[in-house]
Short mmCIF file of C-alpha atoms and ligand atoms in Angstrom, two decimals:
data_model
loop_
_atom_site.label_atom_id
_atom_site.label_comp_id
_atom_site.label_asym_id
_atom_site.label_seq_id
_atom_site.Cartn_x
_atom_site.Cartn_y
_atom_site.Cartn_z
CA UNK K 1 0.00 0.00 0.00
CA UNK K 2 1.30 3.46 -0.88
CA UNK K 3 0.98 6.77 0.87
CA UNK K 4 -0.91 9.82 -0.26
CA UNK K 5 -2.82 12.86 0.82
CA UNK K 6 -6.37 13.40 -0.35
CA UNK K 7 -6.36 16.33 -2.73
CA UNK K 8 -8.96 17.95 -4.88
CA UNK K 9 -6.96 17.57 -8.06
CA UNK K 10 -8.84 14.45 -9.17
CA UNK K 11 -11.03 15.29 -12.13
CA UNK K 12 -14.73 14.57 -11.80
CA UNK K 13 -15.93 11.52 -13.71
CA UNK K 14 -19.64 11.93 -13.86
CA UNK K 15 -21.31 14.37 -16.20
CA UNK K 16 -22.97 17.34 -14.58
CA UNK K 17 -26.73 17.16 -14.84
CA UNK K 18 -27.65 19.91 -12.37
CA UNK K 19 -27.41 23.69 -12.35
CA UNK K 20 -23.94 25.16 -11.76
CA UNK K 21 -22.95 25.04 -8.08
CA UNK K 22 -25.58 22.47 -7.26
CA UNK K 23 -24.45 18.87 -6.76
CA UNK K 24 -26.39 16.01 -8.35
CA UNK K 25 -27.13 14.90 -4.81
CA UNK K 26 -25.85 14.63 -1.27
CA UNK K 27 -25.59 11.34 0.61
CA UNK K 28 -25.96 11.77 4.35
CA UNK K 29 -23.96 8.94 5.87
CA UNK K 30 -24.57 8.66 9.59
CA UNK K 31 -21.87 6.84 11.55
CA UNK K 32 -22.95 5.65 14.99
CA UNK K 33 -19.93 4.81 17.13
CA UNK K 34 -21.05 4.60 20.75
CA UNK K 35 -23.78 3.55 23.17
CA UNK K 36 -24.63 7.18 23.99
CA UNK K 37 -24.57 8.14 20.32
CA UNK K 38 -27.06 5.37 19.57
CA UNK K 39 -29.36 6.05 22.52
CA UNK K 40 -29.31 9.85 22.52
CA UNK K 41 -27.86 10.98 19.22
CA UNK K 42 -29.76 8.75 16.77
CA UNK K 43 -33.22 9.99 17.91
CA UNK K 44 -32.05 13.59 17.40
CA UNK K 45 -30.86 12.86 13.88
CA UNK K 46 -34.07 10.96 13.08
CA UNK K 47 -36.14 13.98 14.15
CA UNK K 48 -34.13 16.37 11.99
CA UNK K 49 -34.36 14.04 8.99
CA UNK K 50 -38.09 13.64 9.44
CA UNK K 51 -38.58 17.41 9.76
CA UNK K 52 -36.69 17.86 6.47
CA UNK K 53 -38.24 14.81 4.75
CA UNK K 54 -34.79 13.38 4.02
CA UNK K 55 -33.67 9.73 3.90
CA UNK K 56 -30.18 8.91 5.13
CA UNK K 57 -27.88 5.89 5.51
CA UNK K 58 -27.09 4.80 9.09
CA UNK K 59 -24.13 2.63 10.04
CA UNK K 60 -24.25 1.01 13.47
CA UNK K 61 -21.66 -0.18 15.93
CA UNK K 62 -23.20 -3.25 17.57
CA UNK K 63 -20.68 -4.80 19.96
CA UNK K 64 -19.41 -3.54 23.28
CA UNK K 65 -18.78 0.18 23.64
CA UNK K 66 -15.19 0.38 24.78
CA UNK K 67 -14.79 4.05 23.85
CA UNK K 68 -12.94 4.72 27.09
CA UNK K 69 -10.04 2.94 25.43
CA UNK K 70 -9.83 5.90 23.06
CA UNK K 71 -8.18 7.80 25.89
CA UNK K 72 -5.10 5.70 25.29
CA UNK K 73 -4.92 6.96 21.72
CA UNK K 74 -3.57 10.19 23.17
CA UNK K 75 -0.31 8.43 23.76
CA UNK K 76 -0.13 6.72 20.42
CA UNK K 77 -1.39 8.94 17.65
CA UNK K 78 0.11 12.15 16.44
CA UNK K 79 -2.41 14.96 16.36
CA UNK K 80 -4.95 13.32 18.61
CA UNK K 81 -4.21 15.63 21.53
CA UNK K 82 -4.59 18.80 19.48
CA UNK K 83 -7.85 17.49 18.03
CA UNK K 84 -9.12 16.74 21.52
CA UNK K 85 -8.20 20.26 22.64
CA UNK K 86 -10.08 21.74 19.67
CA UNK K 87 -13.25 19.70 19.88
CA UNK K 88 -13.86 19.27 23.62
CA UNK K 89 -14.37 15.49 23.91
CA UNK K 90 -16.31 15.76 27.17
CA UNK K 91 -18.98 17.80 25.45
CA UNK K 92 -18.97 15.60 22.35
CA UNK K 93 -18.97 12.19 23.97
CA UNK K 94 -19.87 12.69 27.65
CA UNK K 95 -18.00 11.41 30.67
CA UNK K 96 -19.63 7.96 30.76
CA UNK K 97 -18.59 7.24 27.16
CA UNK K 98 -15.01 8.16 27.95
CA UNK K 99 -15.03 5.69 30.84
CA UNK K 100 -16.72 2.75 29.02
CA UNK K 101 -14.37 -0.17 28.75
CA UNK K 102 -12.03 1.31 31.33
CA UNK K 103 -13.66 2.13 34.69
CA UNK K 104 -17.24 1.29 33.65
CA UNK K 105 -18.27 -2.03 32.05
CA UNK K 106 -18.69 -1.83 28.27
CA UNK K 107 -22.38 -1.98 27.27
CA UNK K 108 -23.25 -4.25 24.30
CA UNK K 109 -24.92 -1.67 22.03
CA UNK K 110 -26.82 -3.96 19.64
CA UNK K 111 -28.37 -5.99 22.48
CA UNK K 112 -29.31 -3.09 24.71
CA UNK K 113 -30.70 -0.80 21.99
CA UNK K 114 -32.04 -3.20 19.34
CA UNK K 115 -35.53 -1.62 19.25
CA UNK K 116 -34.13 1.85 18.68
CA UNK K 117 -31.79 0.60 15.97
CA UNK K 118 -34.66 -1.21 14.24
CA UNK K 119 -36.78 1.96 14.36
CA UNK K 120 -34.28 3.67 12.04
CA UNK K 121 -35.12 1.20 9.27
CA UNK K 122 -38.82 1.43 10.12
CA UNK K 123 -38.60 5.18 9.57
CA UNK K 124 -37.51 4.43 5.98
CA UNK K 125 -33.77 4.97 6.26
CA UNK K 126 -31.07 2.71 4.91
CA UNK K 127 -29.02 0.73 7.43
CA UNK K 128 -25.68 -1.01 7.42
CA UNK K 129 -22.89 -2.23 9.65
CA UNK K 130 -20.23 0.14 10.99
CA UNK K 131 -18.42 -2.11 13.43
CA UNK K 132 -18.57 -4.83 16.01
CA UNK K 133 -15.88 -3.19 18.16
CA UNK K 134 -15.21 0.30 16.77
CA UNK K 135 -12.20 0.95 19.00
CA UNK K 136 -10.55 -2.35 18.10
CA UNK K 137 -10.92 -1.76 14.34
CA UNK K 138 -9.69 1.80 14.62
CA UNK K 139 -6.70 1.01 16.80
CA UNK K 140 -5.65 -2.48 15.72
CA UNK K 141 -6.82 -3.25 12.17
CA UNK K 142 -3.36 -2.92 10.68
CA UNK K 143 -2.01 -5.46 13.18
CA UNK K 144 -4.91 -7.94 13.01
CA UNK K 145 -4.56 -11.25 11.17
CA UNK K 146 -7.03 -12.04 8.34
CA UNK K 147 -8.72 -14.49 10.74
CA UNK K 148 -9.17 -11.82 13.41
CA UNK K 149 -10.58 -9.38 10.87
CA UNK K 150 -13.02 -12.01 9.60
CA UNK K 151 -14.12 -12.64 13.18
CA UNK K 152 -14.78 -8.94 13.84
CA UNK K 153 -16.91 -8.76 10.70
CA UNK K 154 -18.70 -12.03 11.46
CA UNK K 155 -19.65 -10.85 14.96
CA UNK K 156 -21.00 -7.63 13.49
CA UNK K 157 -22.94 -9.46 10.75
CA UNK K 158 -24.48 -11.82 13.32
CA UNK K 159 -25.47 -8.98 15.65
CA UNK K 160 -27.00 -7.13 12.69
CA UNK K 161 -28.91 -10.29 11.75
CA UNK K 162 -30.36 -10.55 15.27
CA UNK K 163 -31.74 -7.02 14.96
CA UNK K 164 -32.92 -6.93 11.34
CA UNK K 165 -33.43 -10.60 10.50
CA UNK K 166 -31.11 -10.38 7.49
CA UNK K 167 -27.48 -9.88 6.57
CA UNK K 168 -26.20 -6.34 6.14
CA UNK K 169 -25.38 -5.38 2.53
CA UNK K 170 -23.65 -2.10 3.39
CA UNK K 171 -20.58 -1.43 5.52
CA UNK K 172 -18.81 1.79 6.55
CA UNK K 173 -15.30 1.46 7.93
CA UNK K 174 -14.60 2.82 11.42
CA UNK K 175 -12.27 5.83 11.19
CA UNK K 176 -12.09 5.25 7.36
CA UNK K 177 -9.53 2.58 8.00
CA UNK K 178 -9.32 -0.39 5.63
CA UNK K 179 -6.57 -2.73 4.55
CA UNK K 180 -6.43 -5.31 1.76
CA UNK K 181 -7.19 -8.22 4.17
CA UNK K 182 -10.20 -6.21 5.39
CA UNK K 183 -11.41 -5.74 1.80
CA UNK K 184 -11.16 -9.47 1.18
CA UNK K 185 -13.01 -10.26 4.41
CA UNK K 186 -15.79 -7.80 3.56
CA UNK K 187 -16.15 -9.25 0.04
CA UNK K 188 -16.31 -12.75 1.52
CA UNK K 189 -19.01 -11.62 3.98
CA UNK K 190 -21.18 -10.62 1.00
CA UNK K 191 -21.25 -6.83 1.28
CA UNK K 192 -22.39 -5.26 -1.98
CA UNK K 193 -21.50 -1.62 -1.28
CA UNK K 194 -19.06 -0.18 1.23
CA UNK K 195 -17.84 3.24 2.26
CA UNK K 196 -14.28 2.88 3.46
CA UNK K 197 -12.23 5.72 2.07
CA UNK K 198 -11.85 9.46 1.85
CA UNK K 199 -11.49 11.11 -1.53
CA UNK K 200 -13.04 13.47 -4.05
CA UNK K 201 -13.96 10.69 -6.47
CA UNK K 202 -17.20 8.95 -7.35
CA UNK K 203 -18.06 5.29 -6.69
CA UNK K 204 -15.66 2.64 -7.99
CA UNK K 205 -15.09 -1.09 -7.84
CA UNK K 206 -12.42 -2.11 -5.38
CA UNK K 207 -9.40 -4.16 -6.32
CA UNK K 208 -6.94 -6.14 -4.25
CA UNK K 209 -3.59 -7.04 -5.78
CA UNK K 210 -4.87 -6.06 -9.24
CA UNK K 211 -7.92 -8.32 -8.94
CA UNK K 212 -11.30 -6.48 -9.10
CA UNK K 213 -13.82 -7.35 -6.40
CA UNK K 214 -17.60 -7.27 -6.70
CA UNK K 215 -17.94 -4.64 -3.96
CA UNK K 216 -18.56 -1.03 -4.91
CA UNK K 217 -16.80 1.63 -2.84
CA UNK K 218 -18.52 4.98 -2.25
CA UNK K 219 -15.93 7.32 -0.68
CA UNK K 220 -16.76 10.10 1.74
CA UNK K 221 -16.06 13.15 -0.42
CA UNK K 222 -16.36 15.93 2.18
CA UNK K 223 -14.53 16.71 5.43
CA UNK K 224 -16.28 16.14 8.75
CA UNK K 225 -17.32 18.72 11.32
CA UNK K 226 -14.75 17.62 13.90
CA UNK K 227 -11.93 17.81 11.35
CA UNK K 228 -12.70 21.42 10.43
CA UNK K 229 -13.91 23.06 13.62
CA UNK K 230 -11.25 25.39 15.00
CA UNK K 231 -9.04 25.08 11.92
CA UNK K 232 -8.60 27.75 9.25
CA UNK K 233 -11.23 30.02 10.73
CA UNK K 234 -14.05 27.46 10.73
CA UNK K 235 -16.54 28.01 13.55
CA UNK K 236 -19.90 26.40 14.21
CA UNK K 237 -21.46 29.58 12.78
CA UNK K 238 -19.76 29.35 9.36
CA UNK K 239 -19.35 25.54 9.10
CA UNK K 240 -22.33 24.97 6.79
CA UNK K 241 -21.20 27.74 4.43
CA UNK K 242 -17.76 26.15 4.30
CA UNK K 243 -19.35 22.78 3.53
CA UNK K 244 -21.56 24.16 0.76
CA UNK K 245 -18.57 25.89 -0.80
CA UNK K 246 -17.02 22.44 -1.30
CA UNK K 247 -20.00 21.00 -3.20
CA UNK K 248 -19.10 20.33 -6.84
CA UNK K 249 -21.71 21.01 -9.51
CA UNK K 250 -23.25 17.87 -10.95
CA UNK K 251 -21.35 15.52 -8.64
CA UNK K 252 -22.64 13.34 -5.83
CA UNK K 253 -21.20 14.44 -2.50
CA UNK K 254 -20.98 12.04 0.44
CA UNK K 255 -21.06 13.68 3.86
CA UNK K 256 -20.32 11.65 6.99
CA UNK K 257 -22.05 12.93 10.10
CA UNK K 258 -21.91 11.35 13.55
CA UNK K 259 -24.73 10.51 15.94
CA UNK K 260 -22.33 11.68 18.66
CA UNK K 261 -21.94 15.19 17.21
CA UNK K 262 -24.68 16.24 14.76
CA UNK K 263 -27.21 14.23 16.81
CA UNK K 264 -26.29 15.94 20.09
CA UNK K 265 -24.25 19.14 20.57
CA UNK K 266 -24.34 20.12 16.85
CA UNK K 267 -27.93 19.26 16.05
CA UNK K 268 -28.85 22.88 15.25
CA UNK K 269 -26.12 22.89 12.58
CA UNK K 270 -27.57 19.75 10.99
CA UNK K 271 -31.03 21.33 10.94
CA UNK K 272 -29.57 24.44 9.29
CA UNK K 273 -27.74 22.34 6.69
CA UNK K 274 -30.88 20.43 5.73
CA UNK K 275 -32.77 23.74 5.50
CA UNK K 276 -30.07 25.12 3.18
CA UNK K 277 -30.31 22.00 1.02
CA UNK K 278 -34.07 22.49 0.77
CA UNK K 279 -33.72 26.15 -0.21
CA UNK K 280 -31.10 25.34 -2.84
CA UNK K 281 -33.08 22.37 -4.20
CA UNK K 282 -30.26 19.90 -3.48
CA UNK K 283 -31.59 16.33 -3.68
CA UNK K 284 -30.56 13.58 -1.25
CA UNK K 285 -29.82 9.99 -2.02
CA UNK K 286 -28.81 7.02 0.09
CA UNK K 287 -25.40 5.42 -0.06
CA UNK K 288 -26.93 2.34 -1.67
CA UNK K 289 -28.52 4.51 -4.36
CA UNK K 290 -25.23 6.31 -4.97
CA UNK K 291 -23.51 2.93 -5.38
CA UNK K 292 -25.85 1.85 -8.19
CA UNK K 293 -26.21 5.15 -10.03
CA UNK K 294 -23.78 3.82 -12.61
CA UNK K 295 -23.87 0.12 -13.64
CA UNK K 296 -21.07 -1.79 -11.87
CA UNK K 297 -19.49 -2.85 -15.18
CA UNK K 298 -19.05 0.80 -16.19
CA UNK K 299 -17.38 1.84 -12.93
CA UNK K 300 -13.65 2.42 -12.71
CA UNK K 301 -11.58 -0.07 -10.72
CA UNK K 302 -9.23 1.20 -8.02
CA UNK K 303 -7.26 -0.23 -5.13
CA UNK K 304 -7.15 1.53 -1.75
CA UNK K 305 -4.05 2.89 -0.13
CA UNK K 306 -3.44 4.70 3.14
CA UNK K 307 -3.05 8.45 3.40
CA UNK K 308 -4.02 11.35 5.62
CA UNK K 309 -6.68 14.05 5.71
CA UNK K 310 -6.20 17.46 7.32
CA UNK K 311 -7.53 17.67 10.87
CA UNK K 312 -7.66 13.92 11.49
CA UNK K 313 -5.13 11.94 13.48
CA UNK K 314 -3.74 8.76 11.98
CA UNK K 315 -4.01 7.29 8.53
CA UNK K 316 -7.18 6.74 6.49
CA UNK K 317 -7.95 4.73 3.38
CA UNK K 318 -7.78 6.75 0.17
CA UNK K 319 -8.63 5.72 -3.41
CA UNK K 320 -5.64 4.56 -5.42
CA UNK K 321 -4.98 5.15 -9.12
CA UNK K 322 -7.55 3.86 -11.57
CA UNK K 323 -6.54 0.44 -12.91
ZN1 ZN J 1 -17.19 5.60 13.40
#
């Protein structure tokens, strides 16, 4: 795997069909990382989506919430401390979350909150798997054996099955981290569309070692709130303007929001964003819809590599060169 930084130099592939400045659509991808985010943040996001009449794609963490372990990242990852100082983790995650898996027992999210998780699908939204153990994937994926990765995915798939009565078809990688063994394990587990990487490119078919997989990758094309807040003059007051300025005419943008942020302390900003979308006539689509907008056989094929994005500690998966 190579190294790279996500830039905006990649030329758009899809033909513009909308008015200048207006994207062809925005995918709202909702990552749910923690017990508190599921219990308190998801209902907030559901209310805002319902108010705006928008359908989104939710990705759930279903195993034990060991977020307290994230504290130890301070010692390991460059940039984590400065991000924590900028974004006030106590406000974003709450004290209990920061202690789960350390001083407090880790609650099993999918078991404890299955009714709430099911209600997201019942409200008409798309659902997929985010993680079994978010912290483990985020901190250890690069050191895990293929067997360990398969086990993490299997546990998540089983927990999802207990809630929804079927296998998940969609997967979003915790912390946008994915390796070739993870791609192979996800393909084996039968996922049809995944969102693993960060990059300003449209959907593509993934490849491992030059071999194309069936899975379609839909990268997150926009930065996240926590990456931008406090950097380069971005405040909560001008965040949505900044976001809209990044929308590319005629392209599909994929925005990752978090139950822990936009569902709680930054809910007013989400409401304002959806209101701006309505005023500008920007349509929404789900991640699954974005994945099949172009027939799979016409999609480019790309591997993933690891790179960095501004404002985020650690490495993330980025799209490699078109094969
Ligand atoms: Zn996550």
